[in-house]
Amino acid sequence: MPKSLFAPTALLPEGWAQNVLVEFDRSGIITKVHVGASAPQDAVQCQGPVIPGMPNLHSHAFQRAMAGLAEVALNPEDSFWTWRDVMYRLVGRLTPDQVEDIARYLYIDMLKAGYTAVAEFHYLHHDSDGRPYADPAEMSRRVLRAAERAGIGMTLLPVLYAHGGFGGRPPSDGQKRFIHSTDGYLKLQETLAKDCQGPGRRLGFCFHSLRAVTLEQIKEVLGSSADDRPVHVHIAEQQKEVDDCLAWSALRPIEWLYDNVAVDGRWCLIHATHAEANEVTAMVTSGAVAGLCPTTEANLGDGLFPAVDFAAAGGRFGIGSDSHVSLSVVEELRWLEYGQRLKHERRNRLHDANKHVAGYLYRSALAGGAQALGQNMGRISVGSRADLVVLDGQHPLLAHVEKDDILGRWLFAGLNRMVKDVMVGGDWVVQDGRHADEIEAGRAFAAAVKAAI
Ligand code: ZN
């Protein structure tokens, strides 16, 4: 007997529909979507609009431990780089148990915000002396286990981090827990392939940044597998990074990447913040996803991605919570739009031919996020994973609105708490705004952070 739910209204790929019966099999894959159905007695009756769960395309789980603690003006030149020094001090102390406890509670908070899968950009590999653990995949397995325990989908992106600057410069002492040779990295990928099989799991390639790898390493890693696994990289977050890349190669980072590597739809360019018109065109043409993390980019003073031009040209994008200074689909999408409003001194900047900003933002981030994670999600349609969010249909702001105005209310006037129920792979992981393990996981998180900072 298939499991099923009945939605009074649901966001389908072809648009909003009424009285939708969704059936899914034991592995959590949607097997039937029936519009205009009458509610069968054995189906779960959702008490609000049902929308696809959001992929979170960029996370460094351990950074949640320091979220909100770096907001002290100790240096008039505070920037990403001074923040990074604070982050490295935290990194120096974290144990595998602490990382798992921090990640588990983080992922529970993600689920409560409406994210149903996360791409974990994982570079904290080794012990505090920079030596591999007895199991070199120890830390990777801890974040996978945290995702399993929380009930969130995961694309694991073990990071190749080999150098401390453009042109193969040696890494600094603060980076010693991150460092791999190409061979060591490819072994890690091989080891993790089995761990990343099964529903809601995916393995991807990941280069920390163009600062951290050489072209030879990129080519060797990409050439090691014929499959279509996702490829992520931090690309152009900081003006200093652009300046350093220009000094080294006479090209900007995005230019350099497209000049040297065949970038396609497998790629996700995280923080393509500093992109000129020719770089925007290259990204759009290649079908790569721009990985945008508006709250972290704002928090770190990175700059603003040229989202209006990118969207007008048909570029693909998704959202990530990155440093986890905020865990909110609402905030990421709202600030993506608001950044452009502040820049252009105009309203309603990001939309398509339908003109509805919230509808465009949510649909685009679903599609771009699913592509970036390499996962079959982000759509309420046959063959997709049943990753669903039920918004609170009893909330006064959501009563009496329909279609994309539901998303407009939630994203521009609402809060995380409008997320009522969340399903991942056919299982309810958040019900009535609560996750079954949140109290216990919260205590473990607090203890881990107390010990680590
Ligand atoms: Zn990042």
Coordinates of C-alpha atoms and ligand atoms in Angstrom, one line a residue:
M1 CA 0.0 0.0 0.0
P2 CA 1.7 3.3 -1.0
K3 CA 1.9 6.1 1.5
S4 CA 0.1 9.3 0.6
L5 CA -0.8 12.8 1.5
F6 CA -3.6 15.1 0.5
A7 CA -2.9 18.8 0.0
P8 CA -5.6 21.5 -0.2
T9 CA -3.1 23.4 -2.5
A10 CA 0.3 22.5 -3.7
L11 CA 3.1 23.9 -5.9
L12 CA 3.6 21.6 -8.8
P13 CA 6.1 22.1 -11.7
E14 CA 3.2 23.3 -13.9
G15 CA 1.9 25.7 -11.3
W16 CA -0.3 25.8 -8.2
A17 CA -3.0 23.1 -8.1
Q18 CA -5.9 22.4 -5.8
N19 CA -6.8 19.2 -4.0
V20 CA -3.7 17.3 -4.7
L21 CA -3.1 13.7 -3.7
V22 CA 0.5 12.7 -3.6
E23 CA 1.6 9.0 -3.3
F24 CA 5.1 7.8 -2.7
D25 CA 6.7 4.4 -2.3
R26 CA 8.7 2.9 0.6
S27 CA 11.9 4.5 -0.6
G28 CA 10.3 7.9 -0.5
I29 CA 9.9 8.4 -4.3
I30 CA 6.7 10.0 -5.6
T31 CA 4.8 7.5 -7.6
K32 CA 1.6 9.5 -8.3
V33 CA 0.3 13.1 -8.3
H34 CA -3.4 13.4 -8.8
V35 CA -4.9 16.9 -9.1
G36 CA -8.5 17.6 -8.3
A37 CA -8.7 14.5 -6.1
S38 CA -11.1 14.0 -3.2
A39 CA -9.4 13.3 0.1
P40 CA -9.1 9.6 0.7
Q41 CA -9.5 8.5 4.3
D42 CA -6.1 6.8 4.6
A43 CA -4.1 9.9 3.3
V44 CA -2.5 12.4 5.7
Q45 CA -4.4 15.6 5.4
C46 CA -2.0 18.6 5.2
Q47 CA -3.2 21.7 7.0
G48 CA -1.7 24.2 4.7
P49 CA -0.1 24.8 1.3
V50 CA 2.4 22.1 0.3
I51 CA 5.6 23.1 -1.5
P52 CA 8.8 21.3 -2.4
G53 CA 11.5 21.3 0.3
M54 CA 14.5 23.6 -0.5
P55 CA 18.0 22.3 -1.2
N56 CA 20.7 24.1 0.8
L57 CA 23.6 24.1 -1.7
H58 CA 26.4 25.4 0.6
S59 CA 27.2 24.5 4.2
H60 CA 30.3 24.3 6.5
A61 CA 28.6 22.6 9.4
F62 CA 31.2 23.3 12.1
Q63 CA 31.0 27.1 11.5
R64 CA 27.6 27.1 13.3
A65 CA 29.5 26.9 16.5
M66 CA 30.8 30.5 16.1
A67 CA 27.7 32.0 14.4
G68 CA 27.0 35.4 16.0
L69 CA 30.2 35.4 18.0
A70 CA 32.4 37.4 15.5
E71 CA 30.2 40.5 15.6
V72 CA 32.7 42.6 17.6
A73 CA 34.5 45.5 16.0
L74 CA 38.1 44.8 17.2
N75 CA 39.7 46.0 14.0
P76 CA 38.6 48.9 11.7
E77 CA 39.6 46.7 8.7
D78 CA 37.5 43.7 9.8
S79 CA 36.7 41.6 6.8
F80 CA 36.3 38.1 5.6
W81 CA 40.1 37.6 6.3
T82 CA 40.0 38.7 9.9
W83 CA 36.8 36.5 10.4
R84 CA 38.8 33.6 8.8
D85 CA 41.5 34.0 11.5
V86 CA 38.8 33.6 14.2
M87 CA 37.4 30.6 12.3
Y88 CA 40.8 28.9 12.1
R89 CA 41.2 29.2 15.9
L90 CA 37.9 27.3 16.4
V91 CA 39.0 24.7 13.7
G92 CA 42.2 24.0 15.7
R93 CA 40.2 22.5 18.6
L94 CA 37.3 20.6 17.2
T95 CA 37.0 16.9 17.8
P96 CA 35.0 14.4 15.7
D97 CA 32.4 14.0 18.5
Q98 CA 32.0 17.8 18.7
V99 CA 31.7 18.1 14.9
E100 CA 28.9 15.5 14.8
D101 CA 27.0 17.1 17.7
I102 CA 27.3 20.6 16.1
A103 CA 26.3 19.3 12.7
R104 CA 23.3 17.3 13.9
Y105 CA 21.7 20.2 15.7
L106 CA 22.5 22.4 12.7
Y107 CA 20.7 20.0 10.3
I108 CA 17.7 19.9 12.6
D109 CA 17.5 23.7 12.5
M110 CA 17.8 23.5 8.7
L111 CA 14.9 21.1 8.5
K112 CA 12.8 23.4 10.7
A113 CA 13.6 26.2 8.2
G114 CA 12.3 24.2 5.2
Y115 CA 15.6 22.9 3.9
T116 CA 15.3 19.2 3.1
A117 CA 18.8 18.4 1.8
V118 CA 22.2 20.0 2.2
A119 CA 25.5 20.1 0.2
E120 CA 28.2 19.8 2.8
F121 CA 31.4 21.5 1.6
H122 CA 33.6 19.6 4.0
Y123 CA 37.2 20.5 4.4
L124 CA 37.9 19.7 8.1
H125 CA 39.5 16.4 7.5
H126 CA 42.4 15.7 9.9
D127 CA 43.3 15.8 13.6
S128 CA 44.5 18.9 15.3
D129 CA 48.1 18.2 14.4
G130 CA 47.2 17.9 10.7
R131 CA 47.5 14.1 10.7
P132 CA 44.9 11.8 9.1
Y133 CA 42.7 10.0 11.6
A134 CA 43.0 6.2 11.8
D135 CA 40.1 6.2 9.5
P136 CA 41.0 9.0 7.0
A137 CA 37.3 9.5 6.3
E138 CA 36.4 9.9 10.0
M139 CA 35.2 13.5 9.8
S140 CA 33.4 13.0 6.6
R141 CA 31.6 10.0 8.1
R142 CA 30.7 12.1 11.2
V143 CA 28.8 14.7 9.1
L144 CA 27.1 12.0 7.1
R145 CA 26.0 10.4 10.4
A146 CA 24.8 13.7 11.7
A147 CA 22.7 14.1 8.5
E148 CA 21.3 10.5 8.9
R149 CA 20.4 11.2 12.6
A150 CA 18.7 14.5 11.8
G151 CA 16.9 13.0 8.8
I152 CA 18.1 15.5 6.1
G153 CA 19.3 14.6 2.6
M154 CA 23.0 15.1 1.9
T155 CA 25.3 15.7 -1.0
L156 CA 28.8 15.2 0.6
L157 CA 31.5 17.4 -1.0
P158 CA 34.8 16.3 0.4
V159 CA 37.1 19.2 -0.4
L160 CA 40.5 19.1 -2.0
Y161 CA 42.5 21.8 -0.3
A162 CA 46.2 21.6 -1.1
H163 CA 47.7 25.1 -1.2
G164 CA 47.6 28.4 0.7
G165 CA 47.5 30.8 -2.3
F166 CA 47.3 31.1 -6.1
G167 CA 50.1 29.3 -8.0
G168 CA 50.5 26.5 -5.5
R169 CA 51.8 28.4 -2.5
P170 CA 52.3 26.3 0.7
P171 CA 49.5 26.2 3.1
S172 CA 49.6 28.1 6.5
D173 CA 49.7 26.4 9.9
G174 CA 46.0 27.3 10.4
Q175 CA 45.1 25.2 7.3
K176 CA 46.9 22.0 8.3
R177 CA 43.6 20.1 9.2
F178 CA 42.4 20.6 5.6
I179 CA 45.3 19.5 3.4
H180 CA 45.4 16.6 1.0
S181 CA 47.6 15.5 -1.9
T182 CA 45.7 14.7 -5.0
D183 CA 46.3 10.9 -4.4
G184 CA 45.1 11.2 -0.8
Y185 CA 42.0 13.1 -2.0
L186 CA 41.1 10.5 -4.7
K187 CA 41.4 7.7 -2.1
L188 CA 39.0 9.6 0.2
Q189 CA 36.6 9.9 -2.7
E190 CA 36.8 6.2 -3.3
T191 CA 36.4 5.4 0.3
L192 CA 33.3 7.5 0.6
A193 CA 31.6 6.3 -2.6
K194 CA 29.8 3.5 -0.7
D195 CA 28.8 5.7 2.2
C196 CA 27.1 8.1 -0.3
Q197 CA 24.8 5.5 -2.0
G198 CA 21.2 5.2 -1.2
P199 CA 18.2 7.5 -1.1
G200 CA 19.0 11.1 -0.4
R201 CA 22.8 10.7 -0.6
R202 CA 25.2 11.9 -3.3
L203 CA 29.0 12.3 -3.5
G204 CA 30.6 15.2 -5.3
F205 CA 33.9 16.7 -6.2
C206 CA 34.9 19.9 -4.5
F207 CA 37.8 22.3 -4.8
H208 CA 38.1 24.7 -2.0
S209 CA 39.0 27.6 -4.3
L210 CA 41.3 28.5 -7.1
R211 CA 43.7 29.6 -4.3
A212 CA 43.8 26.1 -2.9
V213 CA 44.4 23.9 -5.9
T214 CA 46.4 23.9 -9.2
L215 CA 45.1 23.4 -12.7
E216 CA 46.8 20.0 -12.8
Q217 CA 45.0 18.9 -9.7
I218 CA 41.6 20.0 -11.0
K219 CA 42.2 18.1 -14.3
E220 CA 43.4 15.0 -12.4
V221 CA 40.4 14.9 -10.1
L222 CA 37.9 15.5 -12.9
G223 CA 39.5 12.9 -15.0
S224 CA 39.3 10.3 -12.3
S225 CA 35.6 9.6 -12.8
A226 CA 33.4 9.3 -15.8
D227 CA 30.2 9.8 -13.8
D228 CA 28.2 13.0 -13.6
R229 CA 28.9 13.8 -9.9
P230 CA 28.5 17.5 -8.9
V231 CA 31.5 19.8 -8.8
H232 CA 31.7 22.7 -6.4
V233 CA 34.2 25.5 -5.9
H234 CA 34.4 28.8 -4.0
I235 CA 35.1 31.1 -6.9
A236 CA 35.1 34.9 -6.4
E237 CA 33.9 35.8 -2.9
Q238 CA 36.3 38.6 -2.2
Q239 CA 37.8 41.5 -4.1
K240 CA 41.2 40.6 -2.6
E241 CA 40.8 37.1 -4.1
V242 CA 40.1 38.7 -7.5
D243 CA 43.1 41.0 -7.2
D244 CA 45.4 38.1 -6.2
C245 CA 44.1 36.1 -9.1
L246 CA 44.7 39.0 -11.5
A247 CA 48.2 39.5 -10.2
W248 CA 49.0 35.8 -10.6
S249 CA 47.3 35.0 -14.0
A250 CA 46.2 38.4 -15.4
L251 CA 42.7 36.9 -15.3
R252 CA 39.8 37.2 -12.9
P253 CA 38.9 33.9 -11.1
I254 CA 35.7 33.2 -13.2
E255 CA 37.6 34.1 -16.4
W256 CA 40.5 31.9 -15.4
L257 CA 38.2 28.9 -14.7
Y258 CA 36.4 29.2 -18.0
D259 CA 39.6 29.7 -19.9
N260 CA 41.1 26.6 -18.4
V261 CA 38.4 24.1 -17.6
A262 CA 35.3 22.8 -19.4
V263 CA 32.6 24.1 -17.0
D264 CA 29.2 22.6 -17.5
G265 CA 25.9 22.0 -15.6
R266 CA 27.6 19.8 -13.0
W267 CA 29.4 22.8 -11.6
C268 CA 28.3 25.0 -8.8
L269 CA 30.2 28.3 -8.5
I270 CA 29.9 29.3 -4.8
H271 CA 30.1 33.1 -4.2
A272 CA 30.4 34.2 -7.8
T273 CA 30.1 37.6 -6.1
H274 CA 32.6 39.5 -8.1
A275 CA 31.5 38.8 -11.7
E276 CA 31.9 41.1 -14.7
A277 CA 29.5 41.0 -17.7
N278 CA 31.7 38.6 -19.7
E279 CA 31.8 36.3 -16.6
V280 CA 28.1 36.4 -16.2
T281 CA 27.6 35.4 -19.8
A282 CA 30.1 32.5 -19.5
M283 CA 28.3 31.2 -16.4
V284 CA 24.8 31.5 -18.0
T285 CA 26.0 29.8 -21.2
S286 CA 27.6 26.9 -19.4
G287 CA 24.5 26.0 -17.4
A288 CA 26.5 26.1 -14.2
V289 CA 24.7 27.1 -11.0
A290 CA 25.6 30.2 -9.1
G291 CA 25.7 29.3 -5.4
L292 CA 24.5 32.4 -3.6
C293 CA 24.6 32.8 0.2
P294 CA 23.2 36.2 0.8
T295 CA 23.2 36.3 4.6
T296 CA 26.8 35.1 4.9
E297 CA 28.0 37.3 2.0
A298 CA 26.4 40.3 3.8
N299 CA 27.8 39.2 7.2
L300 CA 31.3 39.0 5.8
G301 CA 31.1 42.2 3.8
D302 CA 31.8 40.3 0.6
G303 CA 29.9 42.4 -2.0
L304 CA 26.8 41.9 -4.2
F305 CA 26.5 39.4 -7.0
P306 CA 25.0 41.0 -10.2
A307 CA 21.9 39.0 -9.8
V308 CA 19.6 41.2 -12.0
D309 CA 21.8 40.8 -15.1
F310 CA 22.3 37.1 -14.3
A311 CA 18.6 36.4 -13.9
A312 CA 17.7 38.4 -17.0
A313 CA 20.0 36.3 -19.0
G314 CA 18.4 33.1 -17.7
G315 CA 21.1 32.1 -15.2
R316 CA 20.6 29.3 -12.7
F317 CA 21.1 29.9 -9.0
G318 CA 20.4 28.3 -5.7
I319 CA 20.9 29.3 -2.0
G320 CA 23.1 28.2 0.8
S321 CA 23.5 29.1 4.4
D322 CA 27.3 28.7 4.3
S323 CA 28.6 30.0 7.7
H324 CA 25.1 29.5 9.2
V325 CA 24.9 33.0 10.7
S326 CA 21.3 32.5 9.6
L327 CA 19.3 29.3 9.0
S328 CA 16.4 30.6 7.0
V329 CA 15.1 30.1 3.4
V330 CA 13.2 33.3 4.1
E331 CA 16.2 35.3 4.9
E332 CA 18.4 34.0 2.0
L333 CA 15.8 34.7 -0.6
R334 CA 14.6 37.9 0.9
W335 CA 18.1 39.3 1.1
L336 CA 19.0 38.2 -2.4
E337 CA 16.2 40.4 -3.6
Y338 CA 16.7 43.2 -1.1
G339 CA 20.4 43.5 -1.9
Q340 CA 19.5 44.2 -5.5
R341 CA 16.8 46.7 -4.5
L342 CA 19.3 48.6 -2.3
K343 CA 21.9 48.5 -5.1
H344 CA 19.5 49.7 -7.9
E345 CA 17.2 51.9 -5.8
R346 CA 14.2 50.1 -7.3
R347 CA 11.7 47.5 -6.2
N348 CA 10.9 44.0 -7.6
R349 CA 14.3 43.3 -9.2
L350 CA 14.3 39.5 -9.6
H351 CA 11.5 37.9 -11.6
D352 CA 10.7 36.2 -14.8
A353 CA 7.9 36.8 -17.3
N354 CA 5.3 36.1 -14.6
K355 CA 6.6 39.1 -12.7
H356 CA 6.1 37.5 -9.3
V357 CA 9.3 38.0 -7.3
A358 CA 8.7 35.4 -4.5
G359 CA 7.5 32.8 -7.0
Y360 CA 10.5 33.3 -9.2
L361 CA 12.9 33.2 -6.3
Y362 CA 11.5 30.1 -4.8
R363 CA 11.2 28.1 -8.1
S364 CA 14.6 29.1 -9.3
A365 CA 16.3 28.2 -6.0
L366 CA 14.5 24.8 -6.0
A367 CA 15.7 24.0 -9.5
G368 CA 19.2 25.4 -9.1
G369 CA 19.7 23.8 -5.7
A370 CA 18.5 20.4 -7.0
Q371 CA 20.9 20.6 -9.9
A372 CA 23.8 21.7 -7.7
L373 CA 23.2 18.8 -5.2
G374 CA 22.8 16.3 -8.1
Q375 CA 19.6 15.1 -6.4
N376 CA 16.2 14.3 -7.7
M377 CA 14.3 16.7 -5.6
G378 CA 12.7 20.2 -5.7
R379 CA 9.6 19.0 -7.6
I380 CA 6.3 17.5 -6.6
S381 CA 6.2 15.1 -9.6
V382 CA 6.5 11.4 -10.3
G383 CA 10.1 10.1 -9.8
S384 CA 11.2 12.9 -7.5
R385 CA 11.9 12.3 -3.8
A386 CA 9.1 13.2 -1.5
D387 CA 10.8 16.2 0.1
L388 CA 7.9 18.5 1.1
V389 CA 7.2 21.5 3.3
V390 CA 3.7 22.2 4.6
L391 CA 3.2 25.9 5.4
D392 CA 1.0 26.9 8.3
G393 CA -2.4 27.3 6.6
Q394 CA -3.9 28.6 9.9
H395 CA -1.5 31.5 10.1
P396 CA -3.5 34.8 9.6
L397 CA -1.0 36.0 7.0
L398 CA -1.5 32.9 4.9
A399 CA -5.3 32.7 5.2
H400 CA -7.1 33.9 2.2
V401 CA -4.1 34.2 -0.1
E402 CA -3.4 31.8 -3.0
K403 CA -0.8 30.8 -5.5
D404 CA 2.4 32.8 -5.6
D405 CA 1.0 35.3 -3.0
I406 CA 1.5 32.4 -0.5
L407 CA 5.2 32.6 -1.2
G408 CA 5.1 36.4 -1.2
R409 CA 3.6 36.4 2.3
W410 CA 6.1 33.8 3.6
L411 CA 9.2 35.2 2.0
F412 CA 8.6 38.9 2.4
A413 CA 6.3 39.2 5.5
G414 CA 6.8 35.8 7.2
L415 CA 9.2 33.9 9.4
N416 CA 10.7 30.5 9.7
R417 CA 7.8 29.5 12.0
M418 CA 5.4 29.5 9.1
V419 CA 7.0 26.1 8.3
K420 CA 4.7 23.7 10.0
D421 CA 5.6 20.2 8.8
V422 CA 8.6 18.9 6.8
M423 CA 8.9 15.5 5.0
V424 CA 12.2 14.1 3.7
G425 CA 12.1 11.0 1.5
G426 CA 8.5 10.2 2.6
D427 CA 9.2 10.5 6.3
W428 CA 7.9 13.4 8.5
V429 CA 10.9 14.9 10.2
V430 CA 9.3 18.1 11.5
Q431 CA 5.7 18.1 12.8
D432 CA 3.9 21.1 14.0
G433 CA 7.2 23.0 13.9
R434 CA 9.1 20.6 16.0
H435 CA 11.8 17.9 15.4
A436 CA 11.5 14.9 17.7
D437 CA 15.2 15.1 18.8
E438 CA 15.6 18.9 19.0
I439 CA 15.9 19.2 22.8
E440 CA 18.4 16.4 23.2
A441 CA 20.4 17.5 20.1
G442 CA 20.3 21.1 21.4
R443 CA 21.9 20.0 24.7
A444 CA 24.6 18.0 22.9
F445 CA 25.3 21.0 20.7
A446 CA 25.6 23.4 23.6
A447 CA 28.0 21.0 25.4
A448 CA 30.1 20.6 22.3
V449 CA 30.3 24.3 21.7
K450 CA 31.1 25.0 25.4
A451 CA 34.0 22.6 25.2
A452 CA 35.3 23.8 21.8
I453 CA 35.3 27.6 22.1
Ligands
ZN1 ZN 31.9 28.5 1.9

